Backbone as ProteinMPNN parsed JSONL, in Angstrom:
{"seq_chain_A": "XXXXXXXXXXXXXXXXXXXXXXXXXXXXXXXXXXXXXXXXXXXXXXXXXXXXXXXXXXXXXXXXXXXXXXXXXXXXXXXXXXXXXXXXXXXXXXXXXXXXXXXXXXXXXXXXXXXXXXXX", "coords_chain_A": {"N_chain_A": [[37.939, 174.486, 171.959], [37.919, 172.694, 168.939], [39.167, 169.472, 168.564], [41.111, 166.922, 166.894], [41.629, 164.332, 168.04], [40.226, 161.955, 170.15], [38.759, 162.944, 173.434], [39.93, 161.995, 176.918], [38.51, 159.232, 177.875], [36.19, 159.263, 175.907], [34.414, 156.983, 173.958], [34.556, 155.777, 170.893], [31.823, 155.091, 168.697], [30.968, 151.751, 167.309], [31.357, 151.827, 164.164], [30.524, 150.939, 160.809], [32.404, 151.841, 158.648], [33.43, 152.054, 155.245], [36.823, 152.059, 153.645], [37.913, 155.359, 152.789], [35.334, 156.412, 153.265], [35.179, 158.548, 155.275], [36.031, 161.952, 154.847], [37.53, 163.891, 152.216], [36.075, 162.942, 149.096], [36.78, 160.866, 146.018], [36.995, 162.802, 143.626], [37.402, 165.276, 144.774], [39.697, 167.27, 144.691], [40.133, 167.459, 142.147], [37.87, 168.748, 141.33], [38.231, 171.18, 142.404], [37.756, 171.906, 144.934], [38.5, 172.546, 148.456], [39.72, 171.967, 151.809], [39.771, 174.232, 154.178], [39.932, 174.738, 156.984], [39.953, 172.237, 158.483], [41.965, 169.229, 158.529], [41.564, 166.783, 159.145], [38.982, 164.266, 158.99], [37.911, 163.627, 161.291], [36.261, 165.278, 163.814], [36.325, 166.641, 167.285], [34.403, 167.777, 169.743], [34.763, 169.864, 172.611], [33.624, 169.742, 175.923], [33.074, 172.279, 176.735], [32.259, 173.522, 174.278], [29.988, 174.638, 172.063], [29.656, 174.494, 169.271], [31.117, 174.204, 166.058], [33.306, 175.706, 163.444], [33.555, 174.774, 159.91], [35.376, 175.387, 157.226], [35.329, 175.753, 153.943], [36.834, 175.675, 150.662], [35.761, 176.544, 147.631], [35.118, 176.71, 143.746], [34.029, 179.368, 141.973], [30.58, 179.599, 141.212], [29.817, 177.118, 142.029], [27.203, 175.346, 143.255], [26.149, 174.494, 146.646], [24.971, 171.85, 148.882], [23.888, 170.604, 152.176], [24.053, 168.111, 154.68], [23.391, 166.995, 157.768], [23.396, 164.651, 160.27], [22.356, 162.664, 163.187], [24.025, 159.915, 164.015], [23.627, 158.374, 166.426], [20.925, 158.752, 166.968], [19.558, 158.239, 164.639], [18.756, 160.365, 162.946], [18.037, 163.154, 160.898], [19.227, 166.471, 161.31], [19.611, 169.046, 160.05], [18.876, 171.518, 160.456], [20.555, 172.439, 162.252], [22.659, 173.62, 161.359], [24.534, 176.031, 159.825], [25.355, 177.899, 156.944], [27.467, 180.081, 155.252], [28.609, 182.309, 152.968], [31.929, 183.144, 152.262], [33.629, 185.036, 150.406], [35.694, 183.282, 148.414], [35.227, 181.04, 149.939], [33.269, 178.812, 151.825], [31.5, 178.846, 154.81], [30.812, 176.736, 157.303], [28.584, 176.394, 159.803], [28.212, 174.481, 162.713], [26.138, 173.237, 164.824], [25.615, 170.831, 166.989], [22.792, 169.483, 168.467], [22.739, 167.747, 170.694], [24.877, 165.93, 172.674], [26.869, 163.364, 170.936], [27.452, 161.046, 168.075], [27.929, 162.38, 165.048], [27.21, 162.752, 161.437], [28.424, 164.635, 158.811], [27.715, 165.802, 155.798], [28.696, 167.351, 152.606], [27.645, 168.414, 149.773], [28.31, 169.227, 146.414], [27.655, 171.032, 143.308], [28.452, 172.033, 140.262], [27.71, 174.545, 138.164], [27.078, 174.508, 134.911], [25.822, 175.341, 132.747], [24.269, 177.176, 129.917], [22.274, 180.326, 129.397], [20.151, 181.201, 126.776], [18.751, 184.034, 125.487], [16.172, 185.43, 123.496], [15.059, 188.071, 121.789], [11.919, 189.283, 121.153]], "CA_chain_A": [[38.351, 174.228, 170.549], [37.739, 171.45, 168.256], [40.306, 168.777, 168.418], [41.112, 165.72, 165.953], [41.753, 163.239, 168.894], [39.205, 161.859, 171.354], [39.004, 163.401, 174.785], [39.944, 160.85, 177.537], [37.226, 158.57, 178.254], [35.363, 159.059, 174.94], [34.389, 155.725, 173.257], [33.864, 156.082, 169.564], [30.728, 154.076, 168.29], [31.528, 150.835, 166.25], [30.731, 151.992, 162.871], [31.31, 150.016, 159.788], [32.883, 152.644, 157.508], [34.684, 151.345, 154.467], [38.06, 152.865, 153.487], [37.551, 156.438, 152.129], [34.009, 156.883, 153.699], [35.266, 159.799, 155.805], [36.997, 162.622, 154.381], [37.136, 164.023, 150.843], [36.029, 161.884, 147.983], [37.761, 160.872, 144.917], [37.102, 164.045, 142.702], [37.332, 166.419, 145.556], [40.412, 168.056, 144.488], [39.863, 167.838, 140.923], [36.796, 169.88, 141.106], [38.799, 172.581, 142.624], [37.477, 171.894, 146.353], [39.729, 172.28, 149.202], [39.386, 172.161, 153.107], [40.529, 175.274, 154.595], [39.878, 174.725, 158.304], [40.386, 171.062, 159.089], [42.431, 168.181, 157.442], [41.139, 165.384, 159.645], [37.553, 164.154, 158.896], [37.089, 163.248, 162.687], [36.613, 166.597, 164.704], [35.776, 166.266, 168.382], [33.998, 168.967, 170.302], [35.139, 169.871, 173.716], [32.53, 169.961, 176.645], [32.288, 173.656, 176.846], [32.264, 174.057, 172.995], [28.739, 174.13, 171.554], [29.741, 174.318, 167.86], [32.488, 174.183, 165.195], [33.219, 176.308, 162.157], [34.406, 174.185, 158.917], [35.705, 176.306, 156.057], [35.58, 174.95, 152.717], [37.164, 176.463, 149.438], [34.916, 176.345, 146.336], [35.242, 177.468, 142.646], [33.058, 180.328, 141.763], [29.696, 179.106, 140.508], [29.496, 175.918, 142.752], [26.14, 175.098, 144.397], [26.372, 173.757, 147.846], [23.988, 171.319, 149.796], [24.402, 169.886, 153.204], [23.334, 167.101, 155.286], [24.024, 166.523, 159.033], [22.626, 163.554, 160.804], [22.867, 162.01, 164.338], [24.027, 158.406, 163.98], [23.0, 157.697, 167.719], [19.665, 158.745, 167.235], [19.178, 157.884, 163.334], [17.841, 161.39, 162.51], [18.657, 164.286, 160.279], [19.266, 167.624, 161.81], [20.136, 170.075, 159.261], [18.333, 172.833, 160.977], [21.624, 172.899, 163.209], [23.633, 173.993, 160.293], [24.386, 177.556, 159.025], [25.964, 178.18, 155.787], [27.69, 181.471, 154.963], [29.634, 182.494, 151.857], [32.986, 183.919, 152.809], [34.425, 185.156, 149.413], [35.67, 182.042, 147.663], [35.009, 179.988, 150.667], [32.043, 178.486, 152.451], [31.694, 178.682, 156.233], [29.71, 175.861, 157.817], [28.48, 176.376, 161.379], [27.654, 173.346, 163.05], [25.772, 173.258, 166.466], [24.777, 169.82, 167.384], [21.513, 169.726, 169.579], [22.905, 167.091, 171.749], [26.352, 164.875, 172.378], [26.775, 162.146, 170.008], [28.275, 161.124, 166.712], [27.311, 162.837, 163.8], [27.881, 162.753, 160.073], [28.176, 166.099, 158.126], [28.053, 165.732, 154.352], [28.717, 168.513, 151.821], [27.514, 167.931, 148.147], [28.504, 170.361, 145.564], [27.261, 170.762, 141.868], [29.212, 173.069, 139.478], [26.715, 174.916, 137.164], [27.806, 174.49, 133.632], [24.591, 175.716, 131.812], [24.211, 178.594, 129.401], [21.166, 180.742, 128.861], [20.25, 182.037, 125.644], [17.554, 184.818, 125.316], [15.816, 185.967, 122.362], [13.992, 189.131, 121.86], [10.76, 188.731, 120.249]], "C_chain_A": [[38.24, 172.969, 169.998], [39.193, 170.713, 168.168], [40.173, 167.694, 167.315], [41.373, 164.536, 166.951], [40.535, 163.19, 169.907], [39.744, 162.059, 172.644], [39.283, 162.098, 175.568], [38.534, 160.551, 177.743], [35.967, 158.674, 177.433], [35.621, 157.769, 173.97], [33.783, 155.898, 171.885], [33.098, 154.734, 169.208], [31.484, 153.2, 167.267], [30.954, 151.165, 165.081], [31.422, 151.343, 161.727], [31.432, 150.987, 158.51], [33.827, 151.875, 156.653], [35.775, 152.484, 154.255], [37.585, 154.046, 152.692], [36.332, 157.062, 152.459], [34.017, 158.298, 154.151], [36.15, 160.589, 155.058], [36.624, 163.013, 152.986], [37.201, 162.931, 149.904], [36.954, 161.878, 146.88], [37.991, 162.246, 143.923], [37.13, 165.273, 143.53], [38.3, 167.545, 145.0], [40.352, 168.45, 142.927], [38.943, 168.79, 140.364], [37.095, 171.137, 141.792], [38.449, 172.947, 144.205], [38.682, 171.873, 147.243], [39.254, 172.661, 150.746], [40.4, 173.165, 153.63], [40.867, 175.294, 156.19], [40.38, 173.453, 159.07], [40.911, 169.907, 157.911], [41.891, 167.046, 158.0], [39.56, 165.159, 159.543], [36.995, 163.941, 160.031], [37.411, 164.524, 163.612], [35.729, 166.171, 166.126], [35.433, 167.569, 169.179], [34.248, 168.893, 171.968], [33.802, 170.181, 174.628], [31.86, 171.237, 176.665], [32.092, 174.602, 175.395], [30.973, 173.661, 172.232], [28.588, 173.905, 169.936], [31.003, 174.366, 167.29], [32.24, 174.743, 163.923], [34.101, 175.364, 161.177], [34.269, 175.086, 157.883], [36.206, 175.528, 154.856], [36.077, 175.782, 151.413], [36.362, 175.913, 148.38], [35.343, 177.163, 145.228], [33.873, 178.306, 142.612], [31.999, 179.576, 140.759], [29.045, 177.765, 141.097], [28.267, 176.03, 143.624], [26.307, 173.958, 145.66], [24.904, 173.101, 148.334], [24.549, 170.595, 150.831], [23.433, 168.889, 154.02], [24.057, 166.839, 156.645], [22.892, 165.789, 159.571], [23.366, 162.942, 161.943], [22.905, 160.487, 164.157], [23.586, 157.668, 165.27], [21.582, 157.577, 167.638], [18.815, 158.408, 165.608], [18.311, 159.088, 162.973], [18.689, 162.711, 161.901], [18.545, 165.609, 161.056], [19.879, 168.784, 161.325], [19.832, 171.5, 159.722], [19.427, 173.357, 162.034], [22.756, 173.389, 162.625], [23.404, 175.278, 159.636], [25.257, 177.581, 158.041], [26.368, 179.61, 155.374], [28.812, 181.363, 153.739], [30.606, 183.378, 152.53], [33.814, 184.365, 151.46], [34.369, 183.998, 148.478], [35.564, 180.874, 148.462], [33.442, 179.71, 151.193], [32.366, 178.082, 153.995], [30.563, 177.844, 156.681], [30.018, 175.906, 159.435], [27.702, 175.292, 161.851], [27.464, 173.439, 164.609], [24.947, 171.96, 166.6], [23.985, 169.721, 168.438], [21.984, 168.702, 170.823], [24.24, 166.141, 171.45], [25.932, 163.588, 171.586], [27.594, 162.21, 168.918], [27.371, 161.477, 165.529], [28.067, 162.896, 162.396], [27.419, 163.922, 159.24], [28.596, 165.733, 156.63], [27.896, 167.034, 153.605], [28.623, 167.87, 150.493], [27.479, 169.366, 147.329], [28.128, 170.015, 144.094], [27.806, 172.301, 141.308], [28.049, 173.313, 138.357], [27.508, 175.428, 135.931], [26.89, 174.88, 132.562], [24.822, 176.977, 131.416], [22.847, 179.068, 129.216], [21.17, 181.553, 127.663], [18.892, 182.71, 125.57], [17.445, 185.33, 123.97], [14.936, 187.032, 122.497], [13.101, 189.054, 120.846], [9.967, 189.949, 119.766]], "O_chain_A": [[38.526, 172.049, 170.763], [40.201, 171.294, 167.764], [39.054, 167.584, 166.812], [41.253, 163.489, 166.315], [39.985, 164.186, 170.377], [40.813, 161.597, 173.045], [38.931, 161.059, 175.008], [37.6, 161.352, 177.781], [34.872, 158.341, 177.886], [36.668, 157.533, 173.368], [32.583, 156.145, 171.765], [33.55, 153.599, 169.358], [32.373, 153.625, 166.531], [29.824, 150.696, 164.953], [32.643, 151.205, 161.652], [30.686, 150.912, 157.534], [34.773, 151.209, 157.074], [35.609, 153.641, 154.642], [36.769, 153.748, 151.819], [36.139, 158.2, 152.031], [33.241, 159.152, 153.721], [37.106, 159.997, 154.558], [35.57, 162.594, 152.507], [38.128, 162.123, 149.847], [37.823, 162.742, 146.761], [39.113, 162.603, 143.562], [36.872, 166.334, 142.961], [37.836, 168.673, 144.835], [40.506, 169.609, 142.542], [39.06, 169.454, 139.333], [36.3, 172.077, 141.773], [38.765, 174.03, 144.698], [39.725, 171.309, 146.915], [38.465, 173.593, 150.9], [41.619, 173.009, 153.554], [41.912, 175.788, 156.615], [41.077, 173.529, 160.082], [40.444, 169.739, 156.785], [41.716, 166.15, 157.174], [38.88, 166.018, 160.106], [35.767, 163.984, 160.117], [38.527, 164.776, 164.065], [34.685, 165.519, 166.087], [36.311, 168.43, 169.211], [33.915, 167.863, 172.555], [32.919, 170.852, 174.094], [30.648, 171.45, 176.635], [31.878, 175.811, 175.3], [30.843, 172.516, 171.798], [27.655, 173.298, 169.41], [31.981, 174.566, 168.01], [31.232, 174.456, 163.277], [35.264, 175.136, 161.51], [33.17, 175.568, 157.606], [37.227, 174.842, 154.794], [35.388, 176.792, 151.275], [36.335, 174.685, 148.291], [35.895, 178.234, 145.479], [32.83, 177.933, 143.147], [32.374, 179.04, 139.716], [27.941, 177.368, 140.727], [28.285, 176.736, 144.632], [26.557, 172.763, 145.501], [23.851, 173.724, 148.196], [25.581, 169.957, 150.625], [22.205, 168.942, 153.954], [25.238, 166.491, 156.638], [21.712, 166.112, 159.434], [24.571, 162.692, 161.921], [21.849, 159.854, 164.153], [23.22, 156.494, 165.22], [20.978, 156.599, 168.08], [17.588, 158.362, 165.532], [17.135, 158.854, 162.692], [19.745, 163.15, 162.358], [17.406, 165.734, 161.507], [20.601, 169.483, 162.036], [20.49, 172.481, 159.376], [19.306, 174.443, 162.602], [23.78, 173.589, 163.279], [22.381, 175.6, 159.032], [26.307, 177.098, 158.466], [25.413, 180.351, 155.141], [29.677, 180.492, 153.64], [30.224, 184.271, 153.288], [34.948, 183.891, 151.522], [33.358, 183.685, 147.85], [35.744, 179.769, 147.952], [32.537, 180.483, 150.879], [33.21, 177.264, 154.359], [29.412, 178.215, 156.453], [31.025, 175.644, 160.094], [26.555, 175.149, 161.429], [28.346, 173.651, 165.441], [23.739, 171.966, 166.36], [24.552, 169.897, 169.517], [21.523, 168.952, 171.936], [24.582, 165.717, 170.347], [24.864, 162.98, 171.654], [28.353, 163.155, 168.701], [26.322, 160.931, 165.19], [29.281, 163.055, 162.269], [26.233, 164.154, 159.007], [29.752, 165.405, 156.362], [26.996, 167.797, 153.954], [29.361, 166.956, 150.126], [26.777, 170.344, 147.586], [28.26, 168.864, 143.678], [27.599, 173.396, 141.83], [27.545, 172.369, 137.749], [28.293, 176.374, 135.866], [27.281, 174.704, 131.409], [25.373, 177.832, 132.11], [22.085, 178.181, 128.831], [21.991, 182.449, 127.469], [17.898, 181.984, 125.59], [18.442, 185.646, 123.321], [14.03, 186.938, 123.325], [13.462, 188.774, 119.703], [8.991, 189.799, 119.031]]}, "name": "protein", "num_of_chains": 1, "seq": "XXXXXXXXXXXXXXXXXXXXXXXXXXXXXXXXXXXXXXXXXXXXXXXXXXXXXXXXXXXXXXXXXXXXXXXXXXXXXXXXXXXXXXXXXXXXXXXXXXXXXXXXXXXXXXXXXXXXXXXX"}
């Protein structure tokens, strides 16, 4: 089970995060986004837990892109993320390839365009 507290003996890397870097950004709630599964932006996996599910609520018509990167190895590893639509939510299944500290980013774009078709 994923926890929000580091397991005994785990030392977090010294990362220069600015205030507000982790977690929902300024317009998160204003755009109708919500975190369904996790409230804390730091998630720790147990040694016997190879993956974690993160569920996020999004308004209809929202497009999602993701990025997962290993900060220890300075490498993107998006191929270890699966995205599934679950009604009004998106489920992100993350399976880091090796132990370490990872950054997972979700970017959303709300579609607000209209198509006009003419019959010729």
